Each structure stands twice: as structure tokens, then as C-alpha cells.
Coordinates of C-alpha atoms in Angstrom, one line a residue:
M1 CA 18.3 35.2 2.4
S2 CA 16.6 32.4 0.5
S3 CA 13.1 31.1 2.2
W4 CA 14.4 27.5 3.0
K5 CA 17.3 29.6 4.9
N6 CA 14.2 32.0 7.4
V7 CA 12.6 28.5 8.0
Y8 CA 15.9 26.6 9.1
Q9 CA 16.5 30.6 10.9
K10 CA 12.7 30.0 13.3
W11 CA 13.4 26.3 13.9
D12 CA 17.0 27.0 14.8
S13 CA 16.4 30.0 17.2
F14 CA 12.5 28.0 18.6
Q15 CA 13.4 27.9 22.4
K16 CA 10.5 25.2 23.3
L17 CA 12.5 23.0 20.7
D18 CA 12.5 19.2 21.1
P19 CA 15.2 18.7 22.5
S20 CA 17.1 15.3 20.3
L21 CA 15.3 18.4 17.0
K22 CA 18.0 20.2 18.1
S23 CA 20.4 18.2 18.5
E24 CA 20.1 17.0 14.6
L25 CA 19.8 20.7 13.5
E26 CA 23.1 21.4 16.0
K27 CA 25.0 19.0 14.1
I28 CA 24.1 19.4 10.1
K29 CA 24.4 23.3 10.7
D30 CA 27.4 23.1 8.7
H31 CA 25.6 20.7 6.3
K32 CA 24.6 23.6 3.3
V33 CA 22.7 20.5 1.0
E34 CA 21.1 18.6 4.4
L35 CA 20.0 21.5 5.4
E36 CA 18.3 22.5 2.0
D37 CA 16.4 20.1 1.5
A38 CA 15.2 19.3 5.2
F39 CA 13.6 23.5 4.9
Y40 CA 13.7 24.0 1.4
K41 CA 9.5 22.7 1.4
E42 CA 7.1 21.4 3.4
L43 CA 7.2 17.1 3.7
T44 CA 4.0 16.6 1.0
F45 CA 0.7 15.8 2.2
G46 CA -0.8 13.7 -0.6
T47 CA -3.8 11.1 -1.6
G48 CA -3.4 9.5 1.2
G49 CA -1.1 11.1 4.5
M50 CA 2.2 12.1 4.0
R51 CA 5.8 9.9 4.1
G52 CA 9.1 10.3 5.4
V53 CA 13.2 10.3 6.3
L54 CA 13.1 10.9 10.2
G55 CA 14.4 13.9 11.5
A56 CA 14.5 18.2 11.4
G57 CA 13.2 19.9 9.0
T58 CA 10.1 20.6 7.7
N59 CA 10.7 18.0 4.9
R60 CA 10.8 16.0 7.5
M61 CA 8.8 13.2 9.3
N62 CA 8.9 15.1 13.1
I63 CA 6.2 15.6 16.1
Y64 CA 6.0 19.5 14.4
T65 CA 4.4 17.8 10.8
V66 CA 2.8 15.0 12.7
R67 CA 1.5 17.6 14.9
K68 CA 0.6 20.1 11.4
A69 CA -0.7 17.3 9.8
V70 CA -2.9 16.3 12.6
N71 CA -4.5 19.9 13.4
G72 CA -4.9 20.5 10.2
L73 CA -7.4 17.1 10.1
A74 CA -9.3 18.3 13.6
N75 CA -10.5 21.3 11.8
Y76 CA -11.1 19.9 8.9
L77 CA -13.1 16.9 10.9
L78 CA -15.1 19.8 12.3
A79 CA -16.2 21.8 10.1
N80 CA -17.9 18.7 7.1
R81 CA -18.3 16.1 9.5
V82 CA -21.1 15.4 12.4
N83 CA -20.8 14.5 16.2
V84 CA -16.7 14.2 16.2
K85 CA -16.1 15.3 19.2
D86 CA -17.8 12.1 20.9
R87 CA -17.5 10.2 17.9
G88 CA -13.9 10.8 18.0
V89 CA -10.4 8.8 15.9
V90 CA -9.0 5.8 16.6
I91 CA -5.6 5.7 16.4
A92 CA -2.7 3.1 15.2
Y93 CA 1.1 2.9 14.4
D94 CA 3.0 -0.2 13.2
S95 CA 7.3 -0.9 14.9
R96 CA 9.2 1.5 13.6
Y97 CA 11.5 4.5 15.2
M98 CA 9.1 6.9 17.0
S99 CA 5.6 5.1 16.0
Q100 CA 4.3 5.5 19.7
E101 CA 5.0 8.9 20.1
F102 CA 3.9 10.0 16.8
A103 CA -0.3 8.4 17.2
I104 CA 0.3 10.1 21.0
E105 CA 1.4 13.5 19.8
A106 CA -1.9 13.5 17.3
A107 CA -3.6 12.0 20.4
T108 CA -2.5 15.5 21.8
V109 CA -3.7 17.3 19.3
L110 CA -7.6 15.9 19.4
G111 CA -7.4 16.4 22.6
A112 CA -6.4 19.8 22.0
Y113 CA -9.6 20.3 20.2
G114 CA -12.3 18.7 22.5
I115 CA -12.3 15.1 20.2
K116 CA -11.5 12.2 21.8
A117 CA -8.9 9.3 20.5
S118 CA -8.6 6.3 20.5
V119 CA -5.5 4.8 20.6
F120 CA -3.7 1.1 20.4
D121 CA -1.9 0.0 23.1
A122 CA 0.6 -1.6 21.1
I123 CA 1.9 -2.4 17.5
R124 CA -1.2 -3.5 15.0
P125 CA -1.7 -3.5 10.8
T126 CA -2.9 -1.3 9.4
P127 CA -5.8 -3.6 7.7
L128 CA -6.9 -3.6 11.8
L129 CA -7.6 0.3 12.4
S130 CA -8.8 0.4 8.6
Y131 CA -12.1 -2.0 10.5
A132 CA -11.1 -0.8 13.9
V133 CA -12.5 3.4 12.8
R134 CA -15.9 0.7 11.5
H135 CA -16.0 -1.0 14.5
L136 CA -16.5 1.8 16.6
G137 CA -17.9 4.2 14.0
T138 CA -15.3 7.1 14.5
V139 CA -15.0 10.3 12.2
A140 CA -11.8 8.9 11.1
G141 CA -8.9 7.2 11.3
I142 CA -4.9 7.6 11.2
M143 CA -2.0 5.6 10.8
I144 CA 1.5 5.4 11.9
T145 CA 3.6 3.4 8.9
A146 CA 6.1 4.0 6.4
S147 CA 4.8 0.5 5.2
H148 CA 7.8 -1.9 4.2
N149 CA 10.1 1.8 3.7
P150 CA 13.8 1.7 4.7
P151 CA 14.5 2.4 8.7
E152 CA 14.8 6.2 8.4
Y153 CA 11.2 6.3 7.7
N154 CA 8.2 6.4 9.1
G155 CA 4.6 8.3 7.7
F156 CA 1.1 9.5 8.7
K157 CA -1.4 8.1 6.5
V158 CA -5.6 9.3 7.5
Y159 CA -8.6 7.3 6.9
N160 CA -12.2 8.0 6.2
E161 CA -15.1 7.4 8.4
D162 CA -16.4 4.4 5.9
G163 CA -12.7 3.0 7.3
G164 CA -11.2 3.6 3.5
Q165 CA -8.0 5.4 2.6
I166 CA -8.9 9.9 1.9
T167 CA -10.0 10.1 -1.5
P168 CA -8.9 12.7 -3.6
D169 CA -11.0 14.9 -2.4
E170 CA -11.1 14.9 0.8
A171 CA -7.0 14.7 0.8
T172 CA -7.5 18.5 -1.8
E173 CA -9.9 19.3 1.0
I174 CA -7.2 18.8 4.1
I175 CA -4.4 19.9 3.1
E176 CA -6.0 23.3 2.9
A177 CA -6.6 23.2 6.1
I178 CA -2.9 21.3 6.9
E179 CA -1.9 24.9 4.8
E180 CA -4.2 27.3 7.2
T181 CA -1.6 26.0 10.1
E182 CA 0.4 29.1 9.9
N183 CA 3.4 27.8 12.1
E184 CA 4.2 23.7 12.8
L185 CA 6.0 24.5 15.4
T186 CA 3.3 26.0 17.9
V187 CA 0.5 23.8 17.2
P188 CA -1.7 23.5 20.2
V189 CA -1.6 19.8 22.5
M190 CA -3.1 18.7 25.4
E191 CA -1.2 16.6 27.6
Q192 CA -1.5 13.3 27.8
E193 CA -2.8 13.1 31.3
E194 CA -5.3 15.5 31.3
M195 CA -6.7 13.8 27.9
E196 CA -7.4 10.8 30.6
E197 CA -8.2 12.7 33.0
R198 CA -11.5 13.9 31.0
E199 CA -11.5 11.5 29.2
L200 CA -10.3 12.2 26.1
L201 CA -8.2 9.8 26.0
H202 CA -9.0 5.6 25.3
W203 CA -6.2 3.6 25.5
I204 CA -7.4 0.0 22.8
N205 CA -6.7 -3.3 24.0
D206 CA -7.9 -6.8 22.7
E207 CA -11.7 -6.2 21.8
I208 CA -11.5 -4.8 17.8
D209 CA -8.6 -7.6 17.5
N210 CA -11.1 -10.5 18.0
A211 CA -14.2 -8.7 16.7
Y212 CA -11.9 -8.8 13.8
L213 CA -10.9 -12.7 14.1
V214 CA -14.5 -13.4 13.7
E215 CA -15.4 -11.3 10.7
L216 CA -11.8 -13.2 9.5
Q217 CA -13.5 -16.7 10.4
R218 CA -16.7 -15.6 7.7
I219 CA -14.1 -15.7 4.7
S220 CA -13.9 -19.2 4.9
R221 CA -14.5 -21.1 1.9
M222 CA -14.8 -24.3 3.2
E223 CA -17.5 -26.0 4.6
P224 CA -17.8 -25.1 9.1
E225 CA -16.2 -28.9 9.1
E226 CA -14.4 -29.1 7.6
Q227 CA -13.0 -25.9 8.9
K228 CA -13.1 -28.1 12.0
Q229 CA -10.6 -30.6 11.3
D230 CA -7.2 -30.7 11.7
K231 CA -5.5 -29.7 9.0
G232 CA -1.6 -30.8 7.7
L233 CA -0.5 -28.6 5.6
P234 CA 3.0 -27.1 6.6
I235 CA 2.9 -23.5 6.2
V236 CA 6.1 -20.6 7.6
F237 CA 5.3 -17.1 8.4
T238 CA 7.3 -14.8 9.0
P239 CA 5.9 -10.8 10.0
L240 CA 9.3 -9.0 8.7
H241 CA 10.0 -7.7 11.6
G242 CA 5.9 -6.2 11.6
T243 CA 2.9 -6.0 13.3
A244 CA 0.7 -9.1 11.7
N245 CA 1.8 -12.1 13.5
N246 CA 0.0 -11.9 15.7
L247 CA -3.7 -12.1 13.9
V248 CA -2.2 -14.6 11.5
M249 CA -1.1 -16.6 13.5
K250 CA -4.9 -16.3 15.2
G251 CA -6.4 -16.4 11.7
L252 CA -5.2 -19.9 10.6
E253 CA -5.4 -21.4 14.1
Q254 CA -9.2 -20.8 14.1
L255 CA -9.2 -22.8 10.5
N256 CA -7.0 -25.3 12.7
F257 CA -4.5 -25.1 10.6
S258 CA -1.9 -27.2 13.0
H259 CA 1.2 -26.7 11.0
V260 CA 2.5 -22.9 11.2
D261 CA 5.5 -22.5 12.3
V262 CA 7.1 -18.8 12.7
V263 CA 10.6 -17.4 11.1
E264 CA 11.2 -16.3 14.8
E265 CA 14.4 -14.7 14.1
Q266 CA 12.0 -12.2 12.4
V267 CA 8.5 -11.9 14.3
K268 CA 9.9 -9.3 17.1
P269 CA 9.3 -5.7 16.0
D270 CA 12.5 -4.2 15.1
P271 CA 12.4 -0.9 13.3
E272 CA 16.3 -1.8 12.5
F273 CA 14.5 -4.4 10.2
S274 CA 17.7 -6.2 11.0
T275 CA 17.2 -9.5 9.2
V276 CA 16.4 -8.3 5.3
E277 CA 18.1 -5.7 2.9
S278 CA 14.4 -4.4 3.2
P279 CA 11.3 -5.5 5.0
N280 CA 9.6 -6.3 1.4
P281 CA 8.1 -9.1 0.4
E282 CA 7.7 -7.8 -3.3
E283 CA 11.8 -8.3 -3.1
H284 CA 12.5 -12.4 -2.7
Q285 CA 15.8 -11.3 -0.5
A286 CA 13.1 -10.7 2.0
F287 CA 12.2 -15.1 2.7
T288 CA 16.1 -16.1 3.3
Y289 CA 15.1 -16.9 6.1
A290 CA 11.7 -18.4 5.6
I291 CA 13.6 -20.8 2.6
K292 CA 15.8 -21.9 5.8
Q293 CA 13.0 -23.2 7.6
G294 CA 10.4 -23.7 4.9
Q295 CA 13.5 -26.3 4.0
K296 CA 14.2 -27.8 6.7
S297 CA 10.0 -28.3 7.7
N298 CA 9.2 -29.8 4.3
A299 CA 7.0 -26.8 4.1
S300 CA 3.8 -26.1 0.7
I301 CA 4.0 -22.9 1.2
L302 CA 6.1 -19.5 2.9
L303 CA 4.1 -16.1 4.4
A304 CA 5.8 -13.2 4.4
T305 CA 3.8 -10.4 5.7
D306 CA 5.3 -6.8 5.3
P307 CA 5.1 -4.5 8.3
D308 CA 2.5 -3.5 8.4
G309 CA 0.7 -5.8 8.0
D310 CA -0.9 -4.9 4.4
R311 CA 1.1 -6.6 1.9
L312 CA 1.8 -10.5 1.3
G313 CA 4.1 -12.0 -0.9
V314 CA 3.8 -16.4 -0.7
A315 CA 6.9 -18.2 -1.8
V316 CA 6.2 -22.3 -3.6
K317 CA 7.9 -25.4 -4.1
N318 CA 9.0 -25.5 -7.8
S319 CA 8.8 -28.7 -9.5
S320 CA 12.8 -28.7 -8.9
G321 CA 12.0 -28.7 -5.2
D322 CA 13.3 -25.0 -4.3
Y323 CA 11.3 -22.6 -3.3
Q324 CA 9.6 -19.3 -6.1
V325 CA 8.3 -16.7 -5.2
L326 CA 4.6 -15.9 -6.6
T327 CA 4.4 -12.3 -8.1
G328 CA 1.4 -10.0 -6.3
N329 CA 0.3 -10.5 -9.9
Q330 CA 0.5 -14.6 -9.4
L331 CA -1.0 -14.9 -5.6
G332 CA -3.6 -11.9 -6.8
A333 CA -5.1 -14.2 -9.9
L334 CA -4.6 -18.0 -7.7
L335 CA -7.0 -15.9 -5.4
L336 CA -10.0 -14.0 -7.6
D337 CA -9.8 -18.1 -9.1
Y338 CA -10.9 -19.5 -5.9
N339 CA -12.7 -17.1 -4.7
L340 CA -14.5 -16.9 -7.0
A341 CA -14.2 -20.8 -7.9
H342 CA -16.0 -21.4 -4.8
S343 CA -18.8 -18.5 -4.5
D344 CA -23.0 -18.4 -4.5
P345 CA -23.6 -18.2 -8.1
I346 CA -26.4 -16.0 -7.2
V347 CA -23.7 -13.7 -5.5
L348 CA -22.0 -14.0 -8.9
K349 CA -24.8 -12.1 -11.3
T350 CA -23.9 -8.3 -9.3
A351 CA -20.3 -9.5 -8.6
R352 CA -17.5 -7.3 -9.5
M353 CA -13.7 -7.1 -9.5
L354 CA -11.6 -3.8 -8.6
K355 CA -7.7 -4.1 -9.7
T356 CA -4.9 -1.4 -11.2
V357 CA -4.5 -0.5 -14.3
V358 CA -1.5 -1.3 -14.3
T359 CA -2.4 -5.0 -12.3
T360 CA -2.0 -8.1 -14.8
E361 CA -4.9 -9.0 -17.3
L362 CA -5.3 -11.6 -16.2
G363 CA -7.4 -10.7 -13.5
R364 CA -9.8 -9.3 -16.0
A365 CA -9.4 -13.0 -18.3
I366 CA -10.1 -14.9 -15.2
A367 CA -13.0 -12.7 -13.8
D368 CA -14.2 -12.5 -17.5
S369 CA -14.9 -16.5 -17.5
Y370 CA -17.2 -16.4 -14.2
N371 CA -19.5 -13.6 -16.0
V372 CA -17.4 -10.8 -13.6
E373 CA -17.3 -7.6 -14.7
T374 CA -13.5 -5.7 -13.8
I375 CA -13.3 -2.0 -13.0
D376 CA -9.9 -0.9 -13.2
T377 CA -9.3 2.1 -10.9
L378 CA -6.4 4.3 -10.9
T379 CA -2.8 2.7 -9.1
G380 CA -3.2 2.8 -5.2
F381 CA -5.4 1.2 -2.9
K382 CA -7.3 3.9 -1.8
Y383 CA -9.2 4.1 -5.5
I384 CA -10.5 -0.1 -4.8
G385 CA -11.4 1.0 -1.6
E386 CA -13.3 4.1 -2.2
K387 CA -15.2 1.8 -5.6
I388 CA -16.2 -0.2 -2.4
R389 CA -18.3 2.2 -1.1
Q390 CA -20.0 3.1 -4.1
F391 CA -20.9 -1.0 -4.4
D392 CA -23.1 0.3 -1.1
A393 CA -25.6 3.0 -2.4
T394 CA -25.2 1.3 -5.9
G395 CA -26.1 -2.7 -5.0
E396 CA -23.1 -4.0 -6.6
T397 CA -21.4 -6.6 -4.6
F398 CA -17.6 -6.1 -4.5
V399 CA -15.9 -10.1 -4.3
F400 CA -12.5 -9.2 -4.4
G401 CA -10.0 -6.5 -4.8
F402 CA -6.3 -6.3 -6.2
E403 CA -3.1 -4.9 -6.8
E404 CA 0.6 -6.3 -8.5
S405 CA 2.7 -4.6 -5.3
Y406 CA 1.4 -7.3 -3.0
G407 CA -1.8 -5.8 -2.3
Y408 CA -5.0 -8.3 -1.5
L409 CA -8.5 -7.4 -0.6
I410 CA -10.8 -10.4 -0.1
S411 CA -13.8 -9.0 2.3
S412 CA -14.9 -5.7 2.5
F413 CA -15.3 -5.4 6.1
A414 CA -11.6 -3.7 6.1
R415 CA -11.6 -1.4 3.2
D416 CA -8.0 -1.2 2.5
K417 CA -5.7 -4.5 1.4
D418 CA -5.2 -6.8 4.0
A419 CA -2.2 -9.5 4.3
V420 CA -4.1 -10.9 6.5
Q421 CA -7.1 -11.6 5.2
A422 CA -5.0 -12.6 1.8
A423 CA -2.7 -14.7 4.7
V424 CA -5.3 -17.1 5.4
M425 CA -6.9 -17.1 2.5
A426 CA -3.6 -18.8 0.5
C427 CA -3.4 -20.9 3.4
E428 CA -6.9 -22.3 3.1
M429 CA -6.4 -22.0 -1.5
A430 CA -3.0 -24.2 -1.3
Y431 CA -4.5 -26.5 1.3
Y432 CA -7.5 -27.1 -1.3
W433 CA -5.3 -27.9 -4.3
E434 CA -2.9 -29.7 -2.3
K435 CA -6.0 -32.6 -1.7
Q436 CA -6.4 -31.8 -6.0
G437 CA -2.6 -33.4 -6.1
K438 CA -1.7 -30.1 -7.2
T439 CA 1.0 -26.8 -6.2
L440 CA 0.3 -23.5 -6.1
L441 CA 2.2 -23.8 -9.1
D442 CA 0.1 -26.4 -10.6
A443 CA -2.7 -24.5 -10.3
L444 CA -1.3 -21.3 -12.0
S445 CA -0.3 -22.8 -15.0
D446 CA -3.8 -24.5 -15.4
L447 CA -4.7 -20.7 -15.7
Y448 CA -2.0 -19.7 -18.2
V449 CA -2.8 -22.9 -20.5
K450 CA -6.7 -21.8 -19.9
H451 CA -6.4 -17.4 -20.6
G452 CA -2.6 -17.1 -21.7
Y453 CA 1.0 -16.3 -20.7
Y454 CA 0.0 -12.8 -18.7
L455 CA 3.0 -11.1 -17.5
E456 CA 4.0 -8.3 -16.1
G457 CA 7.2 -5.9 -14.8
M458 CA 7.9 -3.1 -13.1
S459 CA 10.7 -0.9 -12.7
S460 CA 12.2 2.0 -11.0
L461 CA 14.7 3.9 -10.8
T462 CA 14.9 6.6 -7.4
L463 CA 16.5 10.6 -8.4
K464 CA 16.1 11.9 -4.4
G465 CA 16.1 15.8 -3.5
K466 CA 15.1 18.9 -5.2
E467 CA 17.1 17.7 -8.1
G468 CA 16.0 14.4 -8.0
S469 CA 12.4 15.2 -8.0
D470 CA 12.7 18.0 -10.7
Q471 CA 14.2 15.1 -12.8
I472 CA 11.0 13.0 -12.2
A473 CA 8.7 15.9 -13.2
T474 CA 10.8 16.4 -16.8
I475 CA 10.8 12.3 -17.4
M476 CA 6.7 12.9 -16.9
D477 CA 6.7 16.0 -18.9
E478 CA 9.0 15.3 -22.5
I479 CA 6.9 11.8 -22.3
R480 CA 3.2 13.6 -21.3
H481 CA 4.4 15.9 -24.6
N482 CA 6.2 13.3 -27.4
P483 CA 4.2 10.8 -27.0
L484 CA 5.8 7.3 -28.1
T485 CA 3.6 5.8 -31.1
E486 CA 6.3 2.6 -30.7
I487 CA 7.8 0.7 -27.9
A488 CA 10.2 -2.2 -28.9
G489 CA 9.1 -2.6 -32.4
V490 CA 5.1 -2.9 -31.2
K491 CA 2.7 -0.3 -32.1
V492 CA 1.4 1.4 -30.0
E493 CA -2.9 1.8 -30.5
Q494 CA -3.8 4.2 -27.0
I495 CA -2.0 6.9 -25.4
E496 CA -3.7 6.7 -22.2
D497 CA -3.2 10.5 -19.7
Y498 CA -4.9 10.3 -16.6
E499 CA -3.5 13.6 -15.9
V500 CA -5.7 15.3 -18.0
G501 CA -8.4 12.2 -18.3
E502 CA -7.9 11.4 -21.8
R503 CA -7.1 8.3 -24.0
T504 CA -6.0 8.9 -27.5
L505 CA -6.7 6.2 -29.5
L506 CA -4.1 5.9 -32.5
N507 CA -5.5 3.2 -34.3
E508 CA -9.2 5.4 -34.9
G509 CA -6.9 8.9 -36.8
A510 CA -6.2 9.5 -32.4
K511 CA -9.9 9.8 -31.7
K512 CA -10.5 11.2 -28.3
E513 CA -12.3 9.8 -25.1
A514 CA -12.6 11.2 -21.5
I515 CA -11.0 8.6 -19.2
Q516 CA -13.8 8.3 -16.3
L517 CA -11.2 8.4 -13.0
P518 CA -9.4 11.0 -11.4
N519 CA -6.7 13.0 -12.5
E520 CA -3.0 11.6 -11.6
N521 CA 0.6 11.7 -13.3
M522 CA 0.5 9.0 -14.8
M523 CA 1.1 7.6 -19.0
K524 CA -0.1 4.8 -20.4
F525 CA 0.7 2.5 -23.0
V526 CA -1.4 0.0 -24.9
L527 CA 0.0 -1.5 -27.8
E528 CA -0.5 -4.4 -30.2
Q529 CA 0.2 -8.0 -29.0
D530 CA -1.3 -7.5 -25.7
S531 CA 0.7 -5.7 -24.4
W532 CA 0.8 -2.0 -22.7
V533 CA 3.6 0.1 -20.2
C534 CA 2.8 2.9 -17.9
L535 CA 5.3 5.1 -16.7
R536 CA 4.7 6.3 -12.7
P537 CA 5.9 8.4 -10.4
S538 CA 5.9 7.9 -6.8
G539 CA 3.8 8.9 -4.8
T540 CA 5.3 8.2 -1.0
E541 CA 9.1 7.4 -2.5
P542 CA 11.5 9.4 -4.5
K543 CA 10.9 7.2 -7.8
I544 CA 9.8 7.4 -11.7
K545 CA 8.7 3.6 -11.2
C546 CA 7.6 1.7 -15.1
Y547 CA 5.2 -1.5 -14.9
Y548 CA 4.7 -3.2 -18.2
G549 CA 2.5 -6.3 -19.7
V550 CA 2.7 -8.7 -22.4
R551 CA 0.2 -12.1 -22.7
G552 CA 2.4 -14.4 -24.4
E553 CA 2.0 -18.5 -26.4
T554 CA 4.5 -19.7 -24.4
S555 CA 6.1 -18.7 -21.1
A556 CA 9.4 -18.2 -23.5
D557 CA 6.9 -16.0 -25.9
S558 CA 6.3 -13.3 -22.6
E559 CA 9.3 -13.2 -21.0
Q560 CA 11.2 -12.3 -24.3
K561 CA 8.2 -9.3 -25.4
L562 CA 8.8 -8.4 -21.6
A563 CA 12.5 -7.9 -22.0
S564 CA 11.7 -6.1 -25.1
L565 CA 9.9 -3.1 -23.8
K566 CA 11.8 -3.1 -20.6
E567 CA 15.3 -2.1 -22.3
D568 CA 13.7 0.1 -25.3
M569 CA 12.2 2.9 -22.2
D570 CA 15.5 2.0 -20.1
Q571 CA 16.8 3.7 -23.4
I572 CA 14.1 6.1 -23.0
I573 CA 14.6 7.3 -20.2
H574 CA 18.7 7.6 -20.2
E575 CA 18.3 9.6 -22.9
I576 CA 15.7 11.9 -21.8
R577 CA 17.9 12.3 -18.6
S578 CA 20.8 12.8 -20.8
F579 CA 18.9 15.4 -23.0
S580 CA 18.1 17.0 -20.2
E581 CA 21.8 17.6 -18.3
K582 CA 23.0 18.8 -21.3

């Protein structure tokens, strides 16, 4: 009998199996493909946590996979941190199916070890969890969320005592501790009532929110008197059925932005995200309702946050009177420039801007113009958070961090991307430029004229299940072992293989040099003409992603260069898949 069938039978015969999961197993017992996918492996715990489809099985998000992960985390903390039981762990959750239940399950596992759990009494955004770890001085944080994934997903993210996502080294040790848990079905838990009686379970109401809002007001670049003035900038905001409504609205209110319309159809938390195809502000369809409302109120800026409140999308009116959604790279460049232009020159002497290796090079050009050093990290905001922690020891000053996928951090009182900070700062920035007689698109155009027409894109290929996972591995292996020397007729100058941490300089006789970053399954090709291509499997979804970046003399020039890169890479990937299927 195959191993996955053994695991399935263990679950199916477990007398105390959760009734809803037992019912689901009964429904799929005759569907071999579904059963195999549910049990052929354990849900992967990556560098920040795990994310998967809700349901029965070891390869699904359910109370048993959550318990196993927390059991490993508890053992890791007790072995590697001090005063774990007293400092405890803070837990937050979003608006998805089972989020509150998973948060309580996590707490009850901690309780079995005598570890105090502080759990928010209602949904909260991810950046508030990051802040809460630091504010409360807990030993770790847990966020139950699947970010902007479809409704059938949920997830589990772990934060270290600094408030950042766990580092790769920490993740490795936690994974080892998780793997030592032999049976996910029999992980010990303490009943919620007993935890409350023994004061091991503390419910958090609004004390963390209020402390966060104090810090949020401090990021403003306006003078105190201007902060107090009423601002007539018309704003439309949608939390896309998620967690950010309360903090964004209060953050804008305390800076006296008084003309804010909330998209009523999307303000209520809804695990189905019933008014959008996908609750992802990166996708333009997520702005459909906000655009309709913006047209009615003649709004200057539209804001959309993803369900767990760590990503922000922004749309503004163009010269035709239509709303144009800014890319994550464009908004990041604008926020960076506004931030640096309004920073104390003394601060800028030790300032560092952080971005990922697949984020626009326009950010580097802007930082250079203010004599601010840019530091690249791997893809994922956890690496930006880790770098900020290093700055605490080196004396370097964090001034801004961003990634192309709509993640921004302005102040390091939180250590993960923060859509609340970004939303408030985006409105302040739009208000500033409006006083200068400009829109954010005008300000962006000025940056292009000054630094060049940078343009970026990303395409992804979804390949689900075990077969899809194998195809993704095949594509990466082929690209790695037969690296490209030309893409769309443009010569490759450098090949960067992040899995082995090595850069090959083709224009210097294939000279090798080390990449001083953690290892990750990613390949980047730096081309002539200030262009680049990067191929990377997603760490949270069954996708392989291809990122592109170009710099042209004009907008049309950039668009043509980008289209050529994409077309050629699509063909290359198609040929690899076709050959592997023969």
C-alpha cells in the first residue's frame, strides 16, 4: 500500500476526528486524485509559515495541521528563547473561513505547554500583529491569514520576537521541531476555559490599536499645524472585505482627512470576497466598486487594501478623466521620493532604502539622487524586516522599504509590509502634490523624465497538484542547467543563481562571484540596455512567476522592450514544458 493511503487510513480510522473533517473524508473517499492530493505530502511550512486549501488531510489547512505547526513552534521557543511562558505569544487573525477557530486552536496548543497566549478579540490586519509583538514584548507572533489568496485558502504565518517574519535559519529550526511531532492527530491541547481560568489566555481589545495609531501619526511629513487643518482631498477607500477598515479610517481621521468615502459593499468582512473575482489590489478588477464610487464623488485618489491589510493598491485620475491603477513599483517610487524629499538631510547620511531583487530599479535611481544607499534583498518582505533588525546593531537608518507586489513600509515600528502606513502616506502625498497643482501621475511623469522610463511586468503560470509541482521543478532545472545567453535578441550580461549564491559575469569571461544573500530557488538574468528577467516559483501558491524590468527612452520604447521580453520568455517556458511532456 502506498504511503499516502496509510496516512489516509490513519485519519479515517481516528475515532476523535473532527466531525466536519470526517464528513469531508466520507465525501471524497471514492475520488482517488482528490484523496492523493490531500495526503501525498504534508502541507509545506516555508520560510514564513504555511498556506493551503482548507480541508481534510495532511496537505490541507485544518485544526490538525495548525496544531502540529504550533506544537513544533512551542518546542522551538522553549529550547531557544528565554522567559517563554511569561512573555508568551500574540495571535491575530483575518476574515477568512476558520481564521478565528485556528487562532484559538493555536492558543490551546500553547496552553498545553504553559505558554501564555494573547489573542485579539476580533479580526486585525497583519501589520498590527507585527507591531503587537514588539509592543507587548512577546517571544513570537502568529497570524492566521492567506493574504489575497482565493476563499478556499487559509494560512499560518510566524513572527519572531523582533516583529518580523521568521528568518530562514529560524524557519529551518522550527520545521525540524515540527517534523519531530509524530502524529498531528494527537497533539496535546488545553481547553479554552481552563486557559482562561489559569490566566494563560488573554483577550486583546483596542489597547494595541490605540498605541499603533500614535506611532502612525508620527510618520507624517506635515508640520503639526498642517496636520490639524481640515483637508478637502476627496478619497475613496475599500478594505475588500478584509481587516484594514478601522485603522485606515482612524489614521486618516487623525490627520484630518475629512472627505473619505468607504465602499459600503466591500466594508463588511466576508470570507467569500463576494464582490470581487480576487481580493487582490494588484488586480485591476478589485477596483471596480471603488472606481464607480470615485466617479460619483470625483475622488482624487482610490485606496484598496488586501484582506489582511498588508498590501495597498492606489488609483488616480489620468488626463482623460479615467482612473488609472498604479503598479506597486510606481506607488513605491512615489512614496520613496516623497519620503526622502521631506526627510532631514542629517538622517539621510546614514539612510538605507531596501527593496527586493525583482523590484524596480527606479527606486535605486531615486535613492541615488538623494545620496541614499540602496540594499537589495531576496523576494519576500521577511528579508526586508531581517535587514532592519541588523540596522539596529549597525547604526544604519531605515528610511523606506518596498516590493513590487504592493508591499511598503515607511516606519519600522512594524517590521512587515504595512498597508495602513502606506494608505495614510499615499493620501498625504496626493494632498501635497495637489497643492502644487499636480496629480500623482504628474509627479510620476516627473520622475520618469528625471531618471528614465522604467517599466516592469510579471507573468505567472499556475500548475496545481503534484503534477504541477513536478513541472515547476522541471522548468527551473532546465533554466538553471542550460542558462540563457540571450532573451528577445538582447544579450545576457550576468546570470544570478540564488539557489547556489553565485553570479556569473558573461561580459567578463564568465567570471564567478558570490551573491551575499540567503539561498533561494530563483534565477535572474541581467541584460544589456538596463533590462532584466527573473524566474521564481511562488512560495505560497502553485505558480511559477517570471518578472521583467526595462528602462527606455520613452514610455512607448519601454512598453515595446517589455512586451518582447515577455513574449520570448513565454515561448521558452512553453518549449520546456512541451519537451518534458514527451
